[in-house]
């Protein structure tokens, strides 16, 4: 099971994480049961002017910057593909 | 639902970068923002890197509170605009600024037949058109532009989805027909008709309708040691996902000297409005409308003058919260913060509070200052509101708060208009014409769902409203 963490820190929330929260409830069928979606406190990735990359998410610890629903789904599918080609 | 939107992200990143340059007192950094956001060799979103950068330059100008329309020297450094902020004595009004470089000159909203049309036997498009504008020619339906009123009935009737209504995002979003086109097809706003609701701004997929921000004025006044007081709207408690006490702590950490919750003003508005309603009904009035929504106040002023006599004279929660803060701190700079676009116009009209910030602009300031609300110490505002005051931010909440001050038996009946649209505005016009309304207290909210659904927010309206309702229930 992959672990998708959506940063809920203020920077990420303002920059678009609020719109990513719906992913938890509305995972596409092919990903259901294969991905665990959780929110997390500020990961600190936005500090020192790096806020241009927000919202940040991590998939099994690997950081994805400027995350959108599309880019998250693509990254999740690529990982599952790698694991079970 | 507010979908993820790259245009919003760009807008907020510009605001955060501007705020960071101003907090760091490095105005020269402002001129680098377009280059930093669109560096050489990286992807761009318009025709080329240079047009993206030109558009970003105008976004920085708007973030500093200047209209691109007023530009006289294209080489004037952005740092020079920042230097001019402290000399500004009036807030920009009207605050809307058009990014000409951004406007895509989209087609006027129209109903069009696509080549999916099969020239069927039933031809419901022809039969259902109330204007006889649809005819079949050369094996395909055609729409007579002169006759078509863009009602969309033909599109709904077509079994093949062969007829589509192509929307014009900005103009279709406007509830009062204030958004039109120049001869070149670019967006043009009739400021005489505009009710400042901010919907066109939120709707434009190119981000070509911008607001002149007062964020720079607020940051520079904080930096220069003025006593700057925050007046956060009740809606903020729903827009930020955090404990409201931590949001108060974050405002203090940002440099605000004190926090007066607008919900405290809302409690006072409810008390006074209940007394005013009782008085008016006793004097024989049929109904009274609420007065707290500034886009509603502008709608009455510009489009429904016949209703002016029915609008409550009670000041809005923002103004009453400002009065409380002003009484304690006569020389302070007062700053309302909320998801509303139109509050800017209300504040400019009455002269107090001094400035209005949006939820997005507050978010940008927190980003720039590296403040994570969740990590802030909880704090209590100098003046806090009740739960009823908090509910002002959700449709029905104003009427409920006013109702709580009225007697249980024989209390005036509320009637709630949640969202101004051509339809609800026509309905309100009939109240003026007939002198009758379905309730004695007519609550009007421009944004559907109430202030929690305000346009200058980063949260989904339903989630913001749910948070407020949960907090108000305890």
Coordinates of C-alpha atoms in Angstrom, one line a residue:
Chain A
X1 CA 0.0 0.0 0.0
X2 CA 1.4 3.4 -1.0
X3 CA 1.2 6.3 1.5
X4 CA 0.3 9.6 0.1
X5 CA 0.8 12.5 2.6
X6 CA -0.7 15.9 1.8
X7 CA 1.0 18.7 3.7
X8 CA -1.6 20.8 5.6
X9 CA 0.9 23.5 6.7
X10 CA -0.3 27.1 6.0
X11 CA 1.8 27.6 2.9
X12 CA 0.6 24.4 1.2
X13 CA -3.0 24.9 2.3
X14 CA -3.1 28.5 0.8
X15 CA -1.2 27.4 -2.4
X16 CA -3.7 24.6 -3.2
X17 CA -3.6 21.8 -0.7
X18 CA -7.2 22.7 0.2
X19 CA -8.3 21.4 -3.2
X20 CA -6.2 18.2 -2.9
X21 CA -8.1 17.0 0.2
X22 CA -10.9 15.6 -1.9
X23 CA -8.5 12.9 -3.1
X24 CA -8.9 11.0 0.1
X25 CA -12.6 10.6 -0.5
X26 CA -12.5 10.3 -4.3
X27 CA -9.7 8.1 -5.3
X28 CA -10.2 6.6 -8.8
X29 CA -11.2 3.0 -8.8
X30 CA -7.9 1.6 -10.0
X31 CA -6.2 3.2 -6.9
X32 CA -8.7 2.3 -4.3
X33 CA -7.3 0.0 -1.6
X34 CA -3.8 0.6 -2.9
X35 CA -3.2 4.0 -1.6
X36 CA -3.5 5.4 1.9
X37 CA -4.2 9.2 2.0
X38 CA -3.4 11.2 5.0
X39 CA -2.8 14.9 5.9
X40 CA 0.2 15.9 7.8
X41 CA 1.6 19.0 9.6
X42 CA 4.0 21.3 7.9
X43 CA 6.8 19.4 6.4
X44 CA 9.0 22.5 6.4
X45 CA 9.7 22.2 2.6
X46 CA 8.3 25.7 2.0
X47 CA 10.8 27.6 4.2
X48 CA 13.3 30.2 3.0
X49 CA 11.5 31.2 -0.1
X50 CA 10.8 27.7 -1.4
X51 CA 7.0 28.4 -1.3
X52 CA 6.9 28.5 -5.1
X53 CA 6.9 24.7 -5.0
X54 CA 3.9 24.4 -2.7
X55 CA 1.6 22.5 -2.3
X56 CA 4.0 19.7 -1.4
X57 CA 2.9 16.0 -1.0
X58 CA 5.0 12.9 -0.4
X59 CA 4.5 9.4 -1.7
X60 CA 6.2 6.9 0.5
X61 CA 8.5 9.7 1.6
X62 CA 9.4 11.0 -1.8
X63 CA 8.5 14.7 -2.3
X64 CA 6.3 15.9 -5.2
X65 CA 6.3 19.7 -5.6
X66 CA 3.6 21.9 -7.1
X67 CA 1.3 19.0 -6.7
X68 CA -2.0 18.8 -8.5
X69 CA -4.6 16.1 -8.6
X70 CA -3.3 15.1 -12.0
X71 CA 0.3 15.0 -11.1
X72 CA -0.4 13.1 -7.9
X73 CA -2.5 10.4 -9.7
X74 CA 0.2 10.1 -12.4
X75 CA 3.0 9.6 -9.8
X76 CA 0.9 7.1 -7.9
X77 CA 0.2 5.1 -11.1
X78 CA 3.8 5.2 -12.1
X79 CA 4.9 3.8 -8.7
X80 CA 2.3 1.0 -8.8
X81 CA 3.4 0.2 -12.4
X82 CA 7.0 -0.1 -11.2
X83 CA 6.1 -2.4 -8.4
X84 CA 3.8 -4.6 -10.5
X85 CA 4.7 -4.2 -14.2
Chain B
X1 CA -16.6 23.2 -5.4
X2 CA -13.5 25.3 -6.0
X3 CA -11.2 23.2 -8.2
X4 CA -7.5 23.4 -8.2
X5 CA -6.5 26.1 -10.5
X6 CA -3.0 27.1 -11.7
X7 CA -4.1 30.7 -12.2
X8 CA -5.0 31.0 -8.5
X9 CA -1.6 29.5 -7.6
X10 CA 0.3 32.0 -9.7
X11 CA -1.7 34.9 -8.2
X12 CA -1.0 33.7 -4.7
X13 CA 2.7 33.1 -5.4
X14 CA 3.0 36.7 -6.7
X15 CA 1.3 38.0 -3.5
X16 CA 3.6 35.9 -1.3
X17 CA 6.8 37.0 -3.2
X18 CA 5.7 40.7 -3.0
X19 CA 5.0 40.3 0.7
X20 CA 8.4 38.7 1.3
X21 CA 10.2 41.5 -0.5
X22 CA 8.3 44.1 1.6
X23 CA 8.8 42.3 4.9
X24 CA 12.5 42.0 4.2
X25 CA 12.6 45.7 3.2
X26 CA 14.2 44.7 -0.1
X27 CA 12.0 46.5 -2.7
X28 CA 14.7 45.8 -5.4
X29 CA 13.7 42.2 -5.2
X30 CA 10.3 43.0 -6.7
X31 CA 11.7 43.6 -10.1
X32 CA 13.2 40.1 -10.1
X33 CA 9.8 38.4 -9.4
X34 CA 8.8 37.9 -13.1
X35 CA 12.3 36.5 -13.8
X36 CA 12.2 34.2 -10.8
X37 CA 8.8 32.8 -11.6
X38 CA 9.6 32.4 -15.3
X39 CA 13.3 31.6 -15.5
X40 CA 15.0 31.0 -18.8
X41 CA 14.8 27.4 -20.1
X42 CA 11.7 26.6 -18.0
X43 CA 8.2 26.0 -19.4
X44 CA 5.9 29.0 -19.9
X45 CA 2.1 29.2 -20.1
X46 CA 1.4 31.9 -22.7
X47 CA 3.0 32.3 -26.2
X48 CA 6.5 32.9 -24.8
X49 CA 8.6 33.5 -21.7
X50 CA 8.6 37.3 -22.3
X51 CA 4.8 37.6 -22.4
X52 CA 4.5 35.6 -19.2
X53 CA 7.0 37.9 -17.6
X54 CA 5.2 41.0 -18.8
X55 CA 1.9 39.7 -17.3
X56 CA 3.7 38.9 -14.0
X57 CA 5.0 42.4 -13.9
X58 CA 1.4 43.7 -14.0
X59 CA 0.4 41.2 -11.3
X60 CA 3.2 42.6 -9.1
X61 CA 1.9 46.1 -9.7
X62 CA -1.7 45.0 -8.7
X63 CA -0.3 43.3 -5.6
X64 CA 1.3 46.7 -4.7
X65 CA -2.0 48.4 -5.3
X66 CA -1.4 50.0 -8.7
X67 CA -3.5 49.7 -11.8
X68 CA -1.8 48.7 -15.0
X69 CA -4.2 51.1 -16.8
X70 CA -2.6 54.0 -15.0
X71 CA 0.9 53.1 -16.1
X72 CA 2.7 56.0 -17.9
X73 CA 6.3 54.6 -18.1
X74 CA 6.7 50.9 -18.9
X75 CA 10.3 51.1 -17.6
X76 CA 9.4 52.4 -14.2
X77 CA 11.0 49.9 -11.8
X78 CA 8.6 48.0 -9.5
X79 CA 10.7 49.1 -6.6
X80 CA 9.7 52.7 -7.5
X81 CA 6.0 51.7 -7.2
X82 CA 6.7 50.2 -3.8
X83 CA 8.4 53.5 -2.7
X84 CA 5.2 55.3 -3.7
X85 CA 3.0 53.1 -1.5
X86 CA 3.5 55.1 1.8
X87 CA 2.6 58.4 0.0
X88 CA -0.8 57.0 -0.9
X89 CA -3.7 58.5 1.1
X90 CA -6.6 56.8 -0.7
X91 CA -7.2 53.1 -1.4
X92 CA -7.7 52.3 -5.1
X93 CA -11.4 52.5 -6.1
X94 CA -12.7 50.9 -8.2
X95 CA -10.1 48.3 -7.2
X96 CA -10.5 46.1 -10.3
X97 CA -7.7 46.2 -12.8
X98 CA -7.7 44.5 -16.2
X99 CA -4.6 42.6 -17.3
X100 CA -4.8 43.4 -21.0
X101 CA -1.8 41.1 -21.7
X102 CA -3.7 38.3 -20.0
X103 CA -7.2 38.7 -21.5
X104 CA -7.6 36.1 -24.2
X105 CA -10.4 38.0 -25.9
X106 CA -12.7 35.0 -25.6
X107 CA -15.7 34.8 -27.9
X108 CA -19.0 36.2 -26.6
X109 CA -21.2 33.6 -24.9
X110 CA -23.1 31.8 -27.7
X111 CA -24.9 28.7 -28.6
X112 CA -23.3 26.8 -31.5
X113 CA -24.1 23.7 -33.6
X114 CA -21.2 21.4 -33.9
X115 CA -20.6 18.8 -36.6
X116 CA -22.1 16.1 -34.4
X117 CA -25.5 17.3 -35.8
X118 CA -27.1 14.4 -37.7
X119 CA -30.0 16.4 -39.1
X120 CA -32.4 14.0 -37.4
X121 CA -36.1 13.5 -38.0
X122 CA -37.2 14.8 -34.6
X123 CA -35.4 18.2 -34.8
X124 CA -36.2 19.2 -31.2
X125 CA -33.8 22.1 -31.7
X126 CA -36.1 23.6 -34.2
X127 CA -39.3 22.8 -32.4
X128 CA -38.2 24.0 -29.0
X129 CA -36.6 27.3 -30.0
X130 CA -38.8 30.1 -28.6
X131 CA -37.4 32.6 -31.1
X132 CA -37.6 30.5 -34.3
X133 CA -33.8 30.9 -34.6
X134 CA -32.9 27.3 -35.5
X135 CA -33.3 26.0 -39.1
X136 CA -31.9 23.0 -40.9
X137 CA -29.9 23.9 -43.9
X138 CA -27.6 21.6 -46.0
X139 CA -28.2 18.7 -43.7
X140 CA -27.3 20.5 -40.5
X141 CA -29.0 22.7 -37.9
X142 CA -28.0 26.4 -38.1
X143 CA -28.6 29.1 -35.6
X144 CA -29.6 32.6 -36.7
X145 CA -27.4 34.9 -34.6
X146 CA -29.8 37.8 -35.0
X147 CA -32.7 35.9 -33.4
X148 CA -30.9 33.7 -30.9
X149 CA -31.1 34.8 -27.3
X150 CA -28.7 32.2 -26.0
X151 CA -31.3 30.4 -23.8
X152 CA -29.8 27.0 -24.5
X153 CA -33.1 25.1 -25.0
X154 CA -31.9 23.7 -28.3
X155 CA -28.7 22.4 -26.6
X156 CA -30.8 20.8 -23.9
X157 CA -33.2 19.2 -26.4
X158 CA -30.6 17.7 -28.7
X159 CA -30.3 13.9 -28.3
X160 CA -26.7 13.9 -29.7
X161 CA -25.3 16.8 -27.6
X162 CA -24.6 18.3 -31.0
X163 CA -25.4 21.9 -29.8
X164 CA -23.2 23.5 -27.2
X165 CA -23.4 26.7 -25.2
X166 CA -19.9 28.2 -25.3
X167 CA -19.7 30.3 -22.2
X168 CA -17.8 33.6 -21.7
X169 CA -16.5 33.0 -18.2
X170 CA -16.2 36.6 -16.9
X171 CA -19.5 37.9 -18.3
X172 CA -21.5 34.9 -17.4
X173 CA -20.3 35.1 -13.8
X174 CA -21.5 38.7 -13.5
X175 CA -24.9 38.9 -11.8
X176 CA -25.6 42.4 -13.0
X177 CA -24.4 42.4 -16.6
X178 CA -21.5 44.8 -15.9
X179 CA -18.9 42.8 -17.8
X180 CA -18.7 43.5 -21.5
X181 CA -16.2 43.7 -24.4
X182 CA -14.2 46.5 -26.0
X183 CA -14.2 46.8 -29.8
X184 CA -11.1 44.6 -29.8
X185 CA -12.9 41.8 -27.9
X186 CA -11.1 42.5 -24.6
X187 CA -12.9 42.4 -21.3
X188 CA -14.3 45.8 -20.2
X189 CA -16.1 46.4 -16.9
X190 CA -18.8 49.0 -16.5
X191 CA -17.9 50.4 -13.0
X192 CA -21.2 52.2 -12.8
X193 CA -23.0 48.8 -12.9
X194 CA -20.4 46.7 -11.1
X195 CA -21.3 45.7 -7.6
X196 CA -17.7 44.7 -6.6
X197 CA -18.7 41.1 -5.9
X198 CA -15.4 39.7 -7.3
X199 CA -17.0 36.8 -9.3
X200 CA -15.5 37.8 -12.7
X201 CA -12.1 37.9 -11.1
X202 CA -12.5 34.4 -9.7
X203 CA -14.1 33.1 -12.9
X204 CA -11.6 34.3 -15.5
X205 CA -9.4 31.2 -16.5
X206 CA -6.6 33.6 -17.6
X207 CA -6.5 35.6 -14.3
X208 CA -6.9 38.7 -16.5
X209 CA -9.2 40.4 -14.0
X210 CA -7.2 41.5 -11.0
X211 CA -7.7 43.4 -7.8
X212 CA -5.5 46.2 -6.6
X213 CA -4.3 44.9 -3.2
X214 CA -3.9 47.0 0.0
X215 CA -1.4 44.4 1.3
X216 CA 1.6 46.6 0.7
X217 CA 0.1 49.5 2.7
X218 CA -0.5 47.1 5.6
X219 CA 2.9 45.5 5.6
X220 CA 4.8 48.8 5.3
X221 CA 2.7 50.3 8.1
X222 CA 3.5 47.3 10.3
X223 CA 7.2 47.7 9.4
X224 CA 7.2 51.4 10.2
X225 CA 6.0 50.7 13.7
X226 CA 2.4 51.9 13.3
X227 CA -0.1 50.2 15.6
X228 CA -1.9 48.0 13.1
X229 CA -5.0 46.2 14.4
X230 CA -6.6 43.1 12.6
X231 CA -10.3 42.8 12.3
X232 CA -10.7 39.2 11.1
X233 CA -14.1 38.3 9.6
X234 CA -16.1 35.3 11.0
X235 CA -15.6 33.5 7.7
X236 CA -11.8 33.2 8.3
X237 CA -12.6 30.7 11.1
X238 CA -13.9 28.4 8.4
X239 CA -11.4 29.2 5.6
X240 CA -8.3 28.4 7.7
X241 CA -8.2 24.7 8.8
X242 CA -6.8 25.6 12.2
X243 CA -8.0 26.3 15.7
X244 CA -9.2 30.0 15.5
X245 CA -7.2 30.8 18.7
X246 CA -4.0 29.8 16.8
X247 CA -5.1 32.0 13.9
X248 CA -5.3 34.9 16.4
X249 CA -1.8 34.0 17.6
X250 CA -0.6 34.0 14.0
X251 CA -2.0 37.5 13.4
X252 CA -0.2 38.7 16.4
X253 CA 3.0 37.0 15.3
X254 CA 2.7 38.6 11.9
X255 CA 2.9 42.0 13.6
X256 CA -0.7 43.1 14.3
X257 CA -0.8 44.9 17.6
X258 CA -4.2 43.5 18.5
X259 CA -7.1 41.4 17.2
X260 CA -10.8 42.5 17.3
X261 CA -13.1 39.8 16.0
X262 CA -15.6 41.1 13.5
X263 CA -18.0 38.5 15.1
X264 CA -18.1 40.9 18.1
X265 CA -19.3 43.6 15.7
X266 CA -21.8 41.0 14.3
X267 CA -23.3 40.5 17.7
X268 CA -23.9 44.3 17.9
X269 CA -25.3 44.4 14.4
X270 CA -27.8 41.6 15.3
X271 CA -28.9 43.5 18.5
X272 CA -29.4 46.8 16.7
X273 CA -31.0 45.2 13.6
X274 CA -33.6 43.4 15.8
X275 CA -34.5 46.7 17.4
X276 CA -34.6 48.5 14.1
X277 CA -36.8 45.8 12.6
X278 CA -39.2 45.9 15.5
X279 CA -39.4 49.7 15.2
X280 CA -40.0 49.6 11.4
X281 CA -42.7 47.0 11.6
X282 CA -44.4 49.0 14.3
X283 CA -44.3 52.0 12.0
X284 CA -46.1 49.9 9.4
X285 CA -43.2 48.7 7.1
X286 CA -43.9 45.4 5.4
X287 CA -40.3 44.2 5.5
X288 CA -36.7 45.1 6.0
X289 CA -33.6 43.7 4.3
X290 CA -30.2 43.1 6.0
X291 CA -27.4 45.6 5.3
X292 CA -24.2 43.7 6.1
X293 CA -23.3 42.4 2.6
X294 CA -21.5 45.2 0.8
X295 CA -22.2 43.7 -2.7
X296 CA -25.9 43.8 -1.8
X297 CA -25.6 47.4 -0.7
X298 CA -24.0 48.2 -4.1
X299 CA -26.7 46.3 -5.9
X300 CA -29.4 48.4 -4.2
X301 CA -27.5 51.6 -4.9
X302 CA -26.8 50.8 -8.6
X303 CA -29.7 48.6 -9.7
X304 CA -32.6 48.6 -7.2
X305 CA -33.1 52.1 -5.9
X306 CA -36.7 51.3 -5.2
X307 CA -35.5 49.0 -2.3
X308 CA -33.3 51.6 -0.7
X309 CA -36.0 52.5 1.8
X310 CA -36.3 48.9 2.9
X311 CA -32.5 48.3 3.6
X312 CA -31.6 48.3 7.3
X313 CA -29.5 51.4 8.4
X314 CA -27.7 49.3 11.0
X315 CA -23.9 49.4 10.3
X316 CA -22.2 46.1 9.2
X317 CA -20.2 43.9 11.6
X318 CA -17.0 45.3 10.0
X319 CA -17.9 48.9 10.8
X320 CA -19.1 48.1 14.3
X321 CA -15.9 46.1 15.0
X322 CA -13.9 49.0 13.6
X323 CA -15.8 51.4 16.0
X324 CA -14.9 49.2 19.0
X325 CA -11.2 49.1 18.0
X326 CA -11.3 52.9 17.2
X327 CA -12.7 53.7 20.6
X328 CA -9.8 51.9 22.3
X329 CA -7.1 53.0 19.8
X330 CA -8.0 56.3 18.1
X331 CA -4.7 56.5 16.2
X332 CA -4.4 52.9 15.1
X333 CA -4.5 51.5 11.6
X334 CA -7.5 49.2 11.3
X335 CA -7.4 46.3 8.8
X336 CA -10.5 44.1 8.0
X337 CA -9.5 40.6 6.8
X338 CA -12.0 38.4 5.0
X339 CA -12.8 36.5 1.8
X340 CA -14.9 39.4 0.4
X341 CA -14.0 41.6 -2.6
X342 CA -16.7 44.2 -2.0
X343 CA -15.6 45.1 1.6
X344 CA -12.9 47.2 0.0
X345 CA -15.5 49.5 -1.5
X346 CA -17.5 49.6 1.8
X347 CA -14.4 50.6 3.8
X348 CA -13.4 53.2 1.2
X349 CA -16.9 54.6 1.2
X350 CA -17.2 55.0 5.0
X351 CA -13.5 55.8 5.6
X352 CA -13.0 53.2 8.3
X353 CA -11.4 50.6 8.6
X354 CA -8.4 52.0 6.9
X355 CA -7.6 48.9 4.9
X356 CA -9.2 45.6 3.7
X357 CA -7.2 42.5 3.1
X358 CA -8.5 39.3 1.6
X359 CA -8.1 35.8 3.0
X360 CA -5.7 35.1 0.1
X361 CA -3.6 38.1 0.9
X362 CA -3.4 37.2 4.6
X363 CA -2.4 33.7 3.4
X364 CA 0.4 35.2 1.3
X365 CA 1.6 37.3 4.2
X366 CA 1.8 34.2 6.5
X367 CA 3.7 32.4 3.7
X368 CA 6.1 35.3 3.3
X369 CA 6.8 35.4 7.0
X370 CA 7.3 31.6 7.3
X371 CA 4.4 31.4 9.8
X372 CA 2.6 28.1 10.1
X373 CA -0.7 28.8 11.8
X374 CA -0.8 25.4 13.5
X375 CA 2.6 26.0 15.1
X376 CA 1.5 29.3 16.6
X377 CA 0.6 29.8 20.3
X378 CA -3.2 30.1 20.8
X379 CA -4.2 33.6 21.8
X380 CA -7.5 35.4 22.7
X381 CA -8.7 38.4 20.7
X382 CA -9.2 41.7 22.5
X383 CA -12.9 41.5 21.6
X384 CA -14.4 38.1 20.7
X385 CA -17.8 37.4 19.2
X386 CA -20.5 34.9 20.2
X387 CA -21.4 31.8 18.3
X388 CA -24.3 33.6 16.8
X389 CA -21.9 36.3 15.5
X390 CA -19.7 33.6 14.0
X391 CA -22.7 32.2 12.1
X392 CA -23.0 35.5 10.2
X393 CA -20.6 34.0 7.7
X394 CA -23.1 31.3 6.6
X395 CA -26.4 32.0 4.8
X396 CA -29.3 32.1 7.3
X397 CA -26.9 33.1 10.1
X398 CA -27.7 36.8 10.1
X399 CA -31.5 36.2 10.2
X400 CA -31.0 33.7 13.0
X401 CA -28.8 36.0 15.0
X402 CA -31.3 38.9 14.6
X403 CA -34.2 36.5 15.4
X404 CA -32.5 35.5 18.7
X405 CA -33.1 39.1 19.9
X406 CA -36.8 39.1 19.0
X407 CA -39.6 37.7 21.2
X408 CA -40.5 34.0 20.7
X409 CA -44.1 34.6 19.9
X410 CA -45.2 36.6 16.9
X411 CA -41.6 37.0 15.8
X412 CA -41.1 38.4 12.3
X413 CA -40.6 35.7 9.7
X414 CA -37.2 35.5 8.0
X415 CA -36.7 35.0 4.3
X416 CA -33.2 34.2 3.0
X417 CA -31.7 35.1 -0.4
X418 CA -28.5 33.0 -0.6
X419 CA -26.7 34.3 -3.7
X420 CA -27.4 37.2 -6.0
X421 CA -28.1 36.2 -9.6
X422 CA -30.1 37.7 -12.4
X423 CA -33.0 35.6 -11.1
X424 CA -32.8 36.6 -7.4
X425 CA -32.3 40.2 -8.4
X426 CA -35.5 40.1 -10.5
X427 CA -37.2 38.6 -7.5
X428 CA -35.9 41.4 -5.2
X429 CA -37.1 43.9 -7.7
X430 CA -40.6 42.6 -7.3
X431 CA -40.4 43.2 -3.6
X432 CA -39.6 46.8 -4.3
X433 CA -42.4 47.1 -6.9
X434 CA -45.1 45.4 -4.8
X435 CA -43.9 46.6 -1.4
X436 CA -44.3 43.0 -0.2
X437 CA -41.9 40.2 0.6
X438 CA -42.3 36.5 1.7
X439 CA -40.8 37.4 5.1
X440 CA -40.5 40.5 7.3
X441 CA -36.7 40.1 7.6
X442 CA -35.1 39.5 4.2
X443 CA -31.5 38.4 4.6
X444 CA -29.5 38.9 1.4
X445 CA -26.1 37.4 0.8
X446 CA -24.4 38.1 -2.6
X447 CA -22.3 34.9 -2.4
X448 CA -24.3 31.6 -2.5
X449 CA -24.0 30.0 0.9
X450 CA -22.8 33.3 2.5
X451 CA -19.4 34.8 3.2
X452 CA -17.9 31.4 3.7
X453 CA -18.2 31.1 -0.1
X454 CA -16.5 34.5 -0.7
X455 CA -14.4 34.8 -3.9
X456 CA -11.1 35.8 -2.3
X457 CA -10.5 32.5 -0.5
X458 CA -8.4 29.4 -0.9
X459 CA -10.9 27.0 0.8
X460 CA -13.8 25.1 -0.7
X461 CA -17.0 26.9 0.3
X462 CA -18.8 23.8 1.6
X463 CA -15.8 22.9 3.8
X464 CA -15.5 26.5 5.1
X465 CA -19.2 26.6 5.9
X466 CA -19.1 23.2 7.6
X467 CA -16.2 24.3 9.9
X468 CA -18.1 27.4 10.9
X469 CA -21.3 25.5 11.6
X470 CA -19.4 23.0 13.7
X471 CA -17.7 25.7 15.7
X472 CA -20.9 27.6 16.2
X473 CA -22.6 24.4 17.5
X474 CA -19.7 24.1 20.0

